[in-house]
Amino acid sequence: MQDRDSGSCWFTIIKMEKEYIIELKNVVKRFPVGDGLFTALNQIDLRFEKGEFSGLVGPSGSGKTTLLNIIGSLDSPTEGNALVLGKDISKLTHKESALLRNHHIGFIFQVVNLLPVYTIFENVEFALLLQKYTASERKKAVMEALEWVGLEKIADKKPDKLSGGEGQRVAIARAMVKRPEILLADEPTANLDAANAHAILQTMVKLNQELNTTFIFSTHDEKVMKYLNRIIHLRDGKVESDDLIKSKENVPGT
Amino acid sequence: MIRFLLKGILRDKSRSVLPILIISIGVALTVLLSGYIKGVFGDVITQNARFETGHVKIMTRAYAENIDQLPNDAALLETEALIGELKTEYPDMDFVQRIKFGGLIDIPDTAGNSKAQGPTIGLSFDILSQNTNEVKRMNLKNSIVQGRIPQNRGEALIGEEFSKKLKVKIGDVVTFFGTTMNGSMTFYAFKICGTIKFGLAALDKMAFIIDLKDAQMVLDMEDAAGEILGFLPNDVYNDMKTIEISETFNQKYKNSTDEFAPVMKPLKAQNDLEEVFNYGENMSGLFVFLFIIAMSIVLWNTGLLGGLRRYKEFGIRLALGEPKSGIYRSMILEAILVGLIGSCIGTLIGLGGTLYMQEVGIDISEYMKESTMIMPNTVRSKISSNLFYIGFIPGVLAMVIGNALSGIGIYKRETARLFKELEV
């Protein structure tokens, strides 16, 4: 990220700092393992702008998921500061963390993870039940989210009737229905074939561009990397490289 | 949110069927047992009130002290005046005179010699008056086995078993031998007009029933009676009311040193019925408590297994921004919903069983043959208003306790760890 800040005029610096919605400063995360401690993240310094379409790339154990958990306020750093939308994650209570996730952060997982006893509509609706929406507002928002992913016609189906690609599109609708500022996607295409993976990624790109949502992926899928405009390589809990790949206009499918 | 949870419970059979089944069984048993206890103890109270204690009983102090000996020498005198006073003071209540007496029944043969003899316990009450409630109260018409109820002075009913033992037939004349209230010997011939079976072993074994006026004449007890029984309106017992009436009545005579001064005892204070009452209530409470404990343990385990299976769901909900406390609250809410559904089903089953037991009952006459307790030969359950809600206490409470205990695991697990379950 340093290269992105350097050389900017004072006006630009102020403008860019205002636009950072995630700031990680010297973030360290250690887990107890046996009698000792395992360092999963070591001195991570990263900033993410609003509307970025970026990815954390690295082998297993490099710290991708731990970093996503900290950004998603599911975990807090052992040392350092993680500011998400101006809130210091380590200072948030459980309830404040949940509130942050509920209003501002969406998750998409490697496994579809829909609630099997509820319909597609109800799965998407659940995120809104935690907020103060009326039934008609919820219905409107859910149908709109399902339209984004092209599944509005099968809203009454149960998840077990869906293909893997359709399931992941429902998961996107569920994550996006509350229009979060940040969407964290952990290996979202790992269980999909190439066609479905591209369709999903194109949907995400479209939402990123239309809603200006910040997407952060954890991936080692080449197909995903092609769509990213920033790739952060992690190794042994450290940032190995942070590369700005291309502008949004060059992203495939746009 | 409640609608959402309810849908989940109804659609996810593994989440609802087993707990609802456990709750239903436990609640049904609670209702059945409570109805049974209520029925048995209610019958004991009703039968005791009708035959022995009334809702309140007035005696002299001396009579009360030696009541087991049927001491008619200590009977109440000027009873008509006393009843008049009582009716003025408690106009809603029905006060009736009873005389219980011991003696011997002799059955003569055609030559006038004794054919058979047997000791008897006599009971007299108002059978012949036009406005008497006693015939209905004692269920006399339905208890007649052969013959009819007395219609004239000098007629008597005899226990069915007693009549077989003495080989007495309807229309036979028997001689009663006993003592008057003054201690003199008395004997009188009665015509047997019917045999009777109350279904109370203690009474049926040697019952001899005559009209009150006959007893007063034979026992030299004009305007006297061993006991005056008081019954609340419609013969419906009310514990508090009888205690209150007794306290008010006894207050008037508390400074009297006369051993023949009247004393009023509420039903509970007679025949050790207070212990019976307390036993019934304790047993009922104990059953509810035991069911809560037993069902809580079972549901705790069910909740733990269900909770483990639902870690994935909890992970999704955490990701969607539901706080741990919200998940825990929803588990409790689900427990209340499941508890309510199970309690409704269990209550319906329990009430059905209670209704069946109320109509059919269990015949315990074989075990009561030698009993001197006033207990019905057929014990029946009784449907009462509290059966409609009593099962909900263990039903909902056990489910909530079970889920609350198993849900603690969610708090003990770190958010990121719960979330990690999603990767499975």
Coordinates of N, CA and C in Angstrom, one line a residue, chain A residues 53 108 145-151 163-173 176 188-208 215 217 221 223-224 226-227 251-254:
Chain A
F53 N -11.6 -4.2 -5.1 CA -12.0 -5.6 -5.5 C -10.7 -6.4 -5.3
I108 N -19.2 -14.4 2.4 CA -19.5 -15.5 1.4 C -18.5 -16.6 1.7
A145 N -32.5 -8.3 -4.2 CA -31.2 -9.0 -4.1 C -31.3 -10.3 -4.9
L146 N -32.4 -10.9 -5.0 CA -32.5 -12.1 -5.8 C -32.5 -11.8 -7.3
E147 N -33.0 -10.6 -7.6 CA -32.9 -10.2 -9.0 C -31.5 -9.9 -9.4
W148 N -30.7 -9.4 -8.5 CA -29.3 -9.1 -8.8 C -28.6 -10.4 -9.3
V149 N -29.0 -11.5 -8.6 CA -28.3 -12.8 -8.9 C -29.1 -13.7 -9.8
G150 N -30.3 -13.1 -10.3 CA -31.1 -13.8 -11.3 C -31.8 -15.0 -10.7
L151 N -32.2 -15.0 -9.5 CA -32.9 -16.2 -8.9 C -34.3 -15.8 -8.3
S163 N -28.5 -26.0 -7.6 CA -27.1 -26.5 -8.0 C -26.1 -25.7 -7.2
G164 N -24.8 -26.1 -7.3 CA -23.8 -25.4 -6.5 C -23.7 -24.0 -6.8
G165 N -23.8 -23.7 -8.2 CA -23.7 -22.3 -8.6 C -24.8 -21.4 -8.1
E166 N -26.1 -22.0 -8.2 CA -27.2 -21.3 -7.8 C -27.2 -21.0 -6.3
G167 N -26.7 -22.1 -5.5 CA -26.5 -21.9 -4.1 C -25.6 -20.8 -3.7
Q168 N -24.5 -20.7 -4.5 CA -23.5 -19.6 -4.2 C -24.1 -18.2 -4.6
R169 N -25.0 -18.2 -5.6 CA -25.6 -16.9 -5.9 C -26.6 -16.5 -4.8
V170 N -27.3 -17.5 -4.2 CA -28.2 -17.2 -3.1 C -27.3 -16.6 -2.0
A171 N -26.2 -17.2 -1.7 CA -25.3 -16.8 -0.7 C -24.8 -15.3 -0.9
I172 N -24.6 -15.0 -2.2 CA -24.3 -13.6 -2.5 C -25.4 -12.7 -2.2
A173 N -26.6 -13.1 -2.7 CA -27.8 -12.3 -2.4 C -28.0 -12.1 -0.9
M176 N -25.5 -9.6 0.3 CA -25.6 -8.3 -0.3 C -27.0 -7.6 0.1
P188 N -14.6 -18.4 -2.5 CA -16.0 -18.6 -2.9 C -16.2 -19.5 -4.1
T189 N -15.2 -19.7 -4.9 CA -15.4 -20.5 -6.1 C -14.7 -21.9 -6.0
A190 N -14.2 -22.2 -4.8 CA -13.5 -23.4 -4.7 C -14.3 -24.7 -5.0
N191 N -15.6 -24.7 -4.8 CA -16.4 -25.8 -5.1 C -17.2 -25.7 -6.4
L192 N -16.8 -24.7 -7.2 CA -17.6 -24.5 -8.4 C -16.8 -24.9 -9.7
D193 N -17.5 -25.3 -10.7 CA -16.8 -25.5 -12.0 C -16.5 -24.1 -12.6
A194 N -15.7 -24.2 -13.7 CA -15.2 -22.9 -14.3 C -16.4 -22.0 -14.7
A195 N -17.4 -22.5 -15.4 CA -18.5 -21.7 -15.9 C -19.2 -21.0 -14.7
N196 N -19.5 -21.8 -13.7 CA -20.2 -21.2 -12.6 C -19.3 -20.2 -11.8
A197 N -18.0 -20.6 -11.7 CA -17.1 -19.6 -11.0 C -17.1 -18.3 -11.7
H198 N -17.0 -18.3 -13.1 CA -17.0 -17.1 -13.8 C -18.3 -16.3 -13.7
A199 N -19.4 -17.0 -13.7 CA -20.7 -16.4 -13.5 C -20.8 -15.7 -12.2
I200 N -20.4 -16.4 -11.2 CA -20.4 -15.8 -9.8 C -19.5 -14.6 -9.7
L201 N -18.3 -14.7 -10.3 CA -17.4 -13.6 -10.2 C -17.9 -12.4 -11.0
Q202 N -18.5 -12.6 -12.1 CA -19.1 -11.5 -12.9 C -20.2 -10.8 -12.1
T203 N -21.0 -11.6 -11.4 CA -22.1 -11.1 -10.6 C -21.4 -10.2 -9.5
M204 N -20.4 -10.7 -8.9 CA -19.7 -9.9 -7.8 C -19.1 -8.6 -8.4
V205 N -18.5 -8.7 -9.6 CA -17.9 -7.5 -10.2 C -19.0 -6.5 -10.4
K206 N -20.2 -7.0 -10.9 CA -21.3 -6.1 -11.3 C -21.7 -5.3 -10.0
L207 N -21.9 -6.1 -8.9 CA -22.3 -5.5 -7.6 C -21.3 -4.6 -7.1
N208 N -20.0 -4.9 -7.3 CA -19.0 -4.0 -6.8 C -19.0 -2.7 -7.5
F215 N -14.9 -5.5 -1.9 CA -14.8 -7.0 -1.9 C -13.4 -7.4 -1.5
F217 N -11.3 -11.0 -1.1 CA -11.3 -12.4 -1.3 C -10.2 -13.1 -0.5
D221 N -7.3 -19.4 -6.2 CA -7.9 -19.8 -7.4 C -7.5 -18.8 -8.5
K223 N -8.7 -18.4 -11.4 CA -9.9 -17.8 -12.0 C -10.3 -16.5 -11.3
V224 N -10.2 -16.5 -9.9 CA -10.6 -15.4 -9.1 C -9.5 -14.3 -9.3
K226 N -7.8 -13.4 -11.7 CA -8.0 -12.7 -13.0 C -8.9 -11.5 -12.8
Y227 N -9.8 -11.6 -11.9 CA -10.8 -10.5 -11.7 C -10.4 -9.5 -10.7
V251 N -11.4 -5.3 -15.7 CA -11.8 -6.5 -15.1 C -12.6 -7.3 -16.1
P252 N -12.3 -8.6 -16.3 CA -13.1 -9.4 -17.2 C -14.6 -9.4 -16.9
G253 N -15.3 -9.3 -18.0 CA -16.8 -9.4 -17.8 C -17.4 -8.0 -17.6
T254 N -16.7 -7.0 -17.5 CA -17.3 -5.6 -17.3 C -17.4 -4.9 -18.6

